[in-house]
Structures are given as structure tokens and as C-alpha cells.
Amino acid sequence: MNPLDLARARPGTPFTLTFDERRIEALPGQTVAAALWSAGITSWRTTRDEGRPRGVFCGIGVCFDCLVTVDGRPNQRACLVPAESGAEIRTQEGTGHDG
Ligand code: FES
């Protein structure tokens, strides 16, 4: 059974955003992390030293593992930032700053 069915949720109209230029669908009220997970995407950052993949760890804004670039702003916590229509989400490499 779908989790939305389990909770008897009635989300609003889906909208789209992009992740690394791939269009994905999100629901009102979802965070960026939830939207990415719903699309089957589980990592969206690489570590500074070894380039290892990272995504959600704590899911509550504490660990900073889920950092992502949102509309050109690096270091946004995907587990806290609300998904918005037309947002451009990008994988964050290292610190998210060039150089
Ligand atoms: S998953 Fe820990 S801060 Fe987002």
C-alpha cells in the first residue's frame, strides 16, 4: 500500500522541479529530500575529500549530510527546504563553491 493511502493523505496538485536538469514531480508540503526520494534519487552530494555520495542521514536538520544546491545557493539542507515549483536542484560537489 502506498504511504499516502496509509495516512489517508490528500495532497494538492503535483508540480515539477528539476534535479541536475532532470524533471521530477513533487507534492505540496514535501521537502526537497522527500521529492528526490520519491523520484528514486537517494544521493545528491559528494564529500569534500573523497567524493563519496551522500543524501539524507538524520532527516531532521542536524547532521548536514543532505546539503544540496537549490536555485544556485549551495549548502541547503534538503531535509528542511520545502520543494517549490520550478526549483533547480543540483548535486553539490564538495563545499559547493568553485575552486
Ligand atoms: S539529513 Fe541531516 S541535516 Fe538533512
Tab-separated table of N, CA and C and ligand atoms in Angstrom:
chain	number	residue	atom	x	y	z
A	1	MET	N	0.853	-1.188	0.000
A	1	MET	CA	0.000	0.000	0.000
A	1	MET	C	0.892	1.243	0.000
A	2	ASN	N	0.496	2.212	-0.751
A	2	ASN	CA	1.193	3.490	-0.839
A	2	ASN	C	1.126	4.223	0.510
A	3	PRO	N	2.247	4.827	0.972
A	3	PRO	CA	2.220	5.549	2.251
A	3	PRO	C	1.151	6.646	2.299
A	4	LEU	N	0.874	7.277	1.165
A	4	LEU	CA	-0.182	8.302	1.145
A	4	LEU	C	-1.536	7.680	1.465
A	5	ASP	N	-1.752	6.473	0.980
A	5	ASP	CA	-3.003	5.771	1.261
A	5	ASP	C	-3.082	5.391	2.739
A	6	LEU	N	-1.941	4.937	3.280
A	6	LEU	CA	-1.915	4.543	4.688
A	6	LEU	C	-2.316	5.710	5.590
A	7	ALA	N	-1.831	6.905	5.251
A	7	ALA	CA	-2.106	8.083	6.076
A	7	ALA	C	-3.401	8.782	5.661
A	8	ARG	N	-4.053	8.217	4.640
A	8	ARG	CA	-5.264	8.837	4.082
A	8	ARG	C	-5.021	10.298	3.711
A	9	ALA	N	-3.821	10.528	3.184
A	9	ALA	CA	-3.436	11.888	2.799
A	9	ALA	C	-4.087	12.272	1.476
A	10	ARG	N	-4.395	13.513	1.353
A	10	ARG	CA	-4.943	14.045	0.107
A	10	ARG	C	-4.105	15.250	-0.309
A	11	PRO	N	-2.918	14.976	-0.851
A	11	PRO	CA	-2.032	16.081	-1.223
A	11	PRO	C	-2.617	16.898	-2.364
A	12	GLY	N	-2.136	18.134	-2.463
A	12	GLY	CA	-2.592	19.016	-3.535
A	12	GLY	C	-2.010	18.596	-4.876
A	13	THR	N	-2.163	19.452	-5.829
A	13	THR	CA	-1.749	19.170	-7.198
A	13	THR	C	-0.225	19.075	-7.294
A	14	PRO	N	0.283	18.014	-7.910
A	14	PRO	CA	1.734	17.886	-8.084
A	14	PRO	C	2.291	19.012	-8.956
A	15	PHE	N	3.570	19.284	-8.752
A	15	PHE	CA	4.269	20.271	-9.580
A	15	PHE	C	5.631	19.698	-9.937
A	16	THR	N	6.340	20.401	-10.804
A	16	THR	CA	7.641	19.882	-11.228
A	16	THR	C	8.772	20.811	-10.792
A	17	LEU	N	9.913	20.193	-10.578
A	17	LEU	CA	11.172	20.890	-10.351
A	17	LEU	C	12.226	20.084	-11.080
A	18	THR	N	13.455	20.535	-11.063
A	18	THR	CA	14.479	19.761	-11.761
A	18	THR	C	15.591	19.374	-10.798
A	19	PHE	N	16.155	18.217	-11.053
A	19	PHE	CA	17.347	17.755	-10.342
A	19	PHE	C	18.399	17.435	-11.400
A	20	ASP	N	19.479	18.212	-11.411
A	20	ASP	CA	20.524	18.060	-12.440
A	20	ASP	C	19.887	18.014	-13.827
A	21	GLU	N	18.952	18.936	-14.031
A	21	GLU	CA	18.249	19.139	-15.305
A	21	GLU	C	17.255	18.034	-15.649
A	22	ARG	N	17.053	17.091	-14.752
A	22	ARG	CA	16.026	16.048	-14.943
A	22	ARG	C	14.749	16.530	-14.262
A	23	ARG	N	13.655	16.510	-14.976
A	23	ARG	CA	12.378	16.940	-14.399
A	23	ARG	C	11.847	15.870	-13.451
A	24	ILE	N	11.474	16.293	-12.255
A	24	ILE	CA	10.847	15.361	-11.323
A	24	ILE	C	9.587	16.006	-10.762
A	25	GLU	N	8.701	15.169	-10.297
A	25	GLU	CA	7.422	15.638	-9.766
A	25	GLU	C	7.491	15.689	-8.250
A	26	ALA	N	6.861	16.704	-7.670
A	26	ALA	CA	6.807	16.836	-6.215
A	26	ALA	C	5.371	17.168	-5.807
A	27	LEU	N	5.100	16.958	-4.532
A	27	LEU	CA	3.781	17.263	-3.989
A	27	LEU	C	3.886	18.431	-3.020
A	28	PRO	N	2.851	19.249	-2.928
A	28	PRO	CA	2.859	20.340	-1.954
A	28	PRO	C	3.145	19.795	-0.557
A	29	GLY	N	4.025	20.475	0.162
A	29	GLY	CA	4.365	20.060	1.520
A	29	GLY	C	5.606	19.192	1.605
A	30	GLN	N	6.076	18.703	0.481
A	30	GLN	CA	7.282	17.877	0.518
A	30	GLN	C	8.519	18.755	0.654
A	31	THR	N	9.517	18.228	1.335
A	31	THR	CA	10.827	18.869	1.309
A	31	THR	C	11.526	18.463	0.019
A	32	VAL	N	12.645	19.127	-0.246
A	32	VAL	CA	13.451	18.737	-1.409
A	32	VAL	C	13.867	17.275	-1.280
A	33	ALA	N	14.288	16.871	-0.082
A	33	ALA	CA	14.709	15.479	0.118
A	33	ALA	C	13.563	14.506	-0.166
A	34	ALA	N	12.376	14.818	0.301
A	34	ALA	CA	11.230	13.935	0.070
A	34	ALA	C	10.915	13.829	-1.417
A	35	ALA	N	11.008	14.956	-2.108
A	35	ALA	CA	10.740	14.932	-3.552
A	35	ALA	C	11.787	14.088	-4.274
A	36	LEU	N	13.059	14.237	-3.862
A	36	LEU	CA	14.117	13.456	-4.509
A	36	LEU	C	13.942	11.973	-4.213
A	37	TRP	N	13.664	11.646	-2.981
A	37	TRP	CA	13.417	10.239	-2.625
A	37	TRP	C	12.254	9.670	-3.420
A	38	SER	N	11.191	10.448	-3.534
A	38	SER	CA	10.017	9.970	-4.282
A	38	SER	C	10.359	9.668	-5.725
A	39	ALA	N	11.374	10.368	-6.235
A	39	ALA	CA	11.808	10.139	-7.622
A	39	ALA	C	12.873	9.050	-7.709
A	40	GLY	N	13.188	8.431	-6.563
A	40	GLY	CA	14.168	7.352	-6.566
A	40	GLY	C	15.603	7.826	-6.459
A	41	ILE	N	15.789	9.092	-6.112
A	41	ILE	CA	17.137	9.670	-6.008
A	41	ILE	C	17.532	9.674	-4.531
A	42	THR	N	18.631	9.014	-4.191
A	42	THR	CA	18.995	8.888	-2.780
A	42	THR	C	20.311	9.567	-2.422
A	43	SER	N	21.047	10.057	-3.394
A	43	SER	CA	22.259	10.822	-3.064
A	43	SER	C	22.327	12.045	-3.969
A	44	TRP	N	22.792	13.176	-3.390
A	44	TRP	CA	22.832	14.430	-4.142
A	44	TRP	C	23.964	15.333	-3.643
A	45	ARG	N	24.942	14.735	-3.041
A	45	ARG	CA	26.117	15.487	-2.611
A	45	ARG	C	27.295	14.529	-2.629
A	46	THR	N	28.497	15.092	-2.825
A	46	THR	CA	29.698	14.284	-2.667
A	46	THR	C	30.576	14.930	-1.602
A	47	THR	N	31.304	14.097	-0.870
A	47	THR	CA	32.124	14.616	0.219
A	47	THR	C	33.340	15.365	-0.327
A	48	ARG	N	33.867	16.291	0.505
A	48	ARG	CA	34.964	17.159	0.078
A	48	ARG	C	36.227	16.389	-0.274
A	49	ASP	N	36.639	15.464	0.567
A	49	ASP	CA	37.938	14.828	0.367
A	49	ASP	C	37.899	13.627	-0.576
A	50	GLU	N	36.911	12.777	-0.423
A	50	GLU	CA	36.922	11.532	-1.186
A	50	GLU	C	35.829	11.428	-2.238
A	51	GLY	N	34.966	12.429	-2.326
A	51	GLY	CA	33.932	12.410	-3.352
A	51	GLY	C	32.903	11.318	-3.171
A	52	ARG	N	32.686	10.932	-1.922
A	52	ARG	CA	31.709	9.866	-1.659
A	52	ARG	C	30.282	10.414	-1.682
A	53	PRO	N	29.336	9.616	-2.129
A	53	PRO	CA	27.946	10.089	-2.237
A	53	PRO	C	27.277	10.226	-0.871
A	54	ARG	N	26.441	11.236	-0.736
A	54	ARG	CA	25.679	11.460	0.493
A	54	ARG	C	24.262	11.896	0.149
A	55	GLY	N	23.344	11.630	1.091
A	55	GLY	CA	21.951	12.051	0.956
A	55	GLY	C	21.427	12.301	2.349
A	56	VAL	N	20.241	11.831	2.656
A	56	VAL	CA	19.667	12.015	3.991
A	56	VAL	C	20.305	11.048	4.985
A	57	PHE	N	20.635	11.564	6.161
A	57	PHE	CA	21.067	10.701	7.258
A	57	PHE	C	20.100	10.879	8.424
A	58	CYS	N	20.065	12.060	9.032
A	58	CYS	CA	19.175	12.257	10.187
A	58	CYS	C	17.749	12.600	9.759
A	59	GLY	N	17.612	13.369	8.710
A	59	GLY	CA	16.289	13.768	8.235
A	59	GLY	C	15.620	14.857	9.049
A	60	ILE	N	16.351	15.448	9.994
A	60	ILE	CA	15.748	16.480	10.855
A	60	ILE	C	16.607	17.739	10.968
A	61	GLY	N	17.522	17.930	10.032
A	61	GLY	CA	18.280	19.175	10.007
A	61	GLY	C	19.481	19.259	10.913
A	62	VAL	N	19.930	18.141	11.457
A	62	VAL	CA	21.019	18.172	12.430
A	62	VAL	C	22.381	17.807	11.817
A	63	CYS	N	22.438	16.823	10.943
A	63	CYS	CA	23.736	16.261	10.528
A	63	CYS	C	24.384	16.973	9.339
A	64	PHE	N	23.645	17.686	8.562
A	64	PHE	CA	24.139	18.395	7.372
A	64	PHE	C	24.659	17.446	6.293
A	65	ASP	N	24.300	16.190	6.334
A	65	ASP	CA	24.710	15.264	5.282
A	65	ASP	C	23.962	15.518	3.970
A	66	CYS	N	22.819	16.141	4.039
A	66	CYS	CA	21.928	16.253	2.877
A	66	CYS	C	22.119	17.539	2.080
A	67	LEU	N	23.249	18.214	2.262
A	67	LEU	CA	23.448	19.503	1.592
A	67	LEU	C	23.301	19.371	0.085
A	68	VAL	N	22.680	20.385	-0.500
A	68	VAL	CA	22.391	20.375	-1.926
A	68	VAL	C	22.352	21.826	-2.400
A	69	THR	N	22.475	22.009	-3.689
A	69	THR	CA	22.384	23.351	-4.258
A	69	THR	C	20.970	23.579	-4.780
A	70	VAL	N	20.346	24.645	-4.292
A	70	VAL	CA	18.965	24.967	-4.674
A	70	VAL	C	18.956	26.363	-5.304
A	71	ASP	N	18.548	26.436	-6.554
A	71	ASP	CA	18.498	27.715	-7.273
A	71	ASP	C	19.808	28.491	-7.140
A	72	GLY	N	20.906	27.773	-7.285
A	72	GLY	CA	22.228	28.393	-7.257
A	72	GLY	C	22.796	28.642	-5.876
A	73	ARG	N	22.047	28.333	-4.832
A	73	ARG	CA	22.524	28.530	-3.460
A	73	ARG	C	23.028	27.191	-2.909
A	74	PRO	N	24.352	27.047	-2.684
A	74	PRO	CA	24.863	25.788	-2.132
A	74	PRO	C	24.560	25.665	-0.653
A	75	ASN	N	24.781	24.463	-0.143
A	75	ASN	CA	24.695	24.186	1.296
A	75	ASN	C	23.301	24.351	1.884
A	76	GLN	N	22.297	23.999	1.118
A	76	GLN	CA	20.919	23.998	1.617
A	76	GLN	C	20.597	22.587	2.121
A	77	ARG	N	20.005	22.501	3.285
A	77	ARG	CA	19.652	21.182	3.818
A	77	ARG	C	18.377	20.681	3.148
A	78	ALA	N	18.529	19.657	2.339
A	78	ALA	CA	17.403	19.131	1.559
A	78	ALA	C	16.277	18.615	2.443
A	79	CYS	N	16.623	18.183	3.667
A	79	CYS	CA	15.576	17.644	4.545
A	79	CYS	C	14.730	18.741	5.180
A	80	LEU	N	15.141	20.007	5.022
A	80	LEU	CA	14.387	21.123	5.612
A	80	LEU	C	13.787	22.065	4.572
A	81	VAL	N	14.438	22.182	3.411
A	81	VAL	CA	13.992	23.149	2.407
A	81	VAL	C	12.731	22.637	1.711
A	82	PRO	N	11.662	23.428	1.707
A	82	PRO	CA	10.447	22.995	1.003
A	82	PRO	C	10.682	22.911	-0.501
A	83	ALA	N	10.155	21.900	-1.128
A	83	ALA	CA	10.203	21.798	-2.588
A	83	ALA	C	9.275	22.865	-3.167
A	84	GLU	N	9.753	23.543	-4.201
A	84	GLU	CA	8.940	24.583	-4.835
A	84	GLU	C	8.891	24.357	-6.334
A	85	SER	N	7.786	24.733	-6.914
A	85	SER	CA	7.606	24.588	-8.347
A	85	SER	C	8.704	25.344	-9.095
A	86	GLY	N	9.311	24.671	-10.053
A	86	GLY	CA	10.329	25.297	-10.892
A	86	GLY	C	11.707	25.394	-10.268
A	87	ALA	N	11.876	24.912	-9.047
A	87	ALA	CA	13.188	24.978	-8.401
A	87	ALA	C	14.208	24.179	-9.194
A	88	GLU	N	15.447	24.684	-9.209
A	88	GLU	CA	16.543	23.977	-9.869
A	88	GLU	C	17.464	23.423	-8.798
A	89	ILE	N	17.366	22.113	-8.601
A	89	ILE	CA	18.171	21.415	-7.608
A	89	ILE	C	19.367	20.802	-8.327
A	90	ARG	N	20.546	20.959	-7.727
A	90	ARG	CA	21.749	20.395	-8.341
A	90	ARG	C	22.569	19.624	-7.311
A	91	THR	N	23.187	18.563	-7.793
A	91	THR	CA	24.145	17.833	-6.961
A	91	THR	C	25.207	18.805	-6.480
A	92	GLN	N	25.571	18.704	-5.218
A	92	GLN	CA	26.623	19.557	-4.670
A	92	GLN	C	27.919	18.769	-4.557
A	93	GLU	N	28.942	19.280	-5.217
A	93	GLU	CA	30.273	18.670	-5.158
A	93	GLU	C	31.075	19.365	-4.065
A	94	GLY	N	31.594	18.614	-3.106
A	94	GLY	CA	32.436	19.187	-2.061
A	94	GLY	C	31.726	20.280	-1.284
A	95	THR	N	32.372	21.451	-1.193
A	95	THR	CA	31.795	22.548	-0.411
A	95	THR	C	30.682	23.273	-1.153
A	96	GLY	N	30.539	22.993	-2.431
A	96	GLY	CA	29.517	23.684	-3.203
A	96	GLY	C	29.993	24.996	-3.789
A	97	HIS	N	31.226	25.344	-3.486
A	97	HIS	CA	31.799	26.582	-4.020
A	97	HIS	C	32.905	26.208	-4.998
A	98	ASP	N	32.975	26.909	-6.092
A	98	ASP	CA	34.023	26.633	-7.093
A	98	ASP	C	35.392	26.955	-6.505
A	99	GLY	N	36.376	26.185	-6.903
A	99	GLY	CA	37.756	26.474	-6.541
A	99	GLY	C	38.216	25.934	-5.255
B	1	FES	S1	19.602	14.725	6.712
B	1	FES	FE1	20.630	15.506	8.442
B	1	FES	S2	20.513	17.654	8.145
B	1	FES	FE2	19.370	16.854	6.500
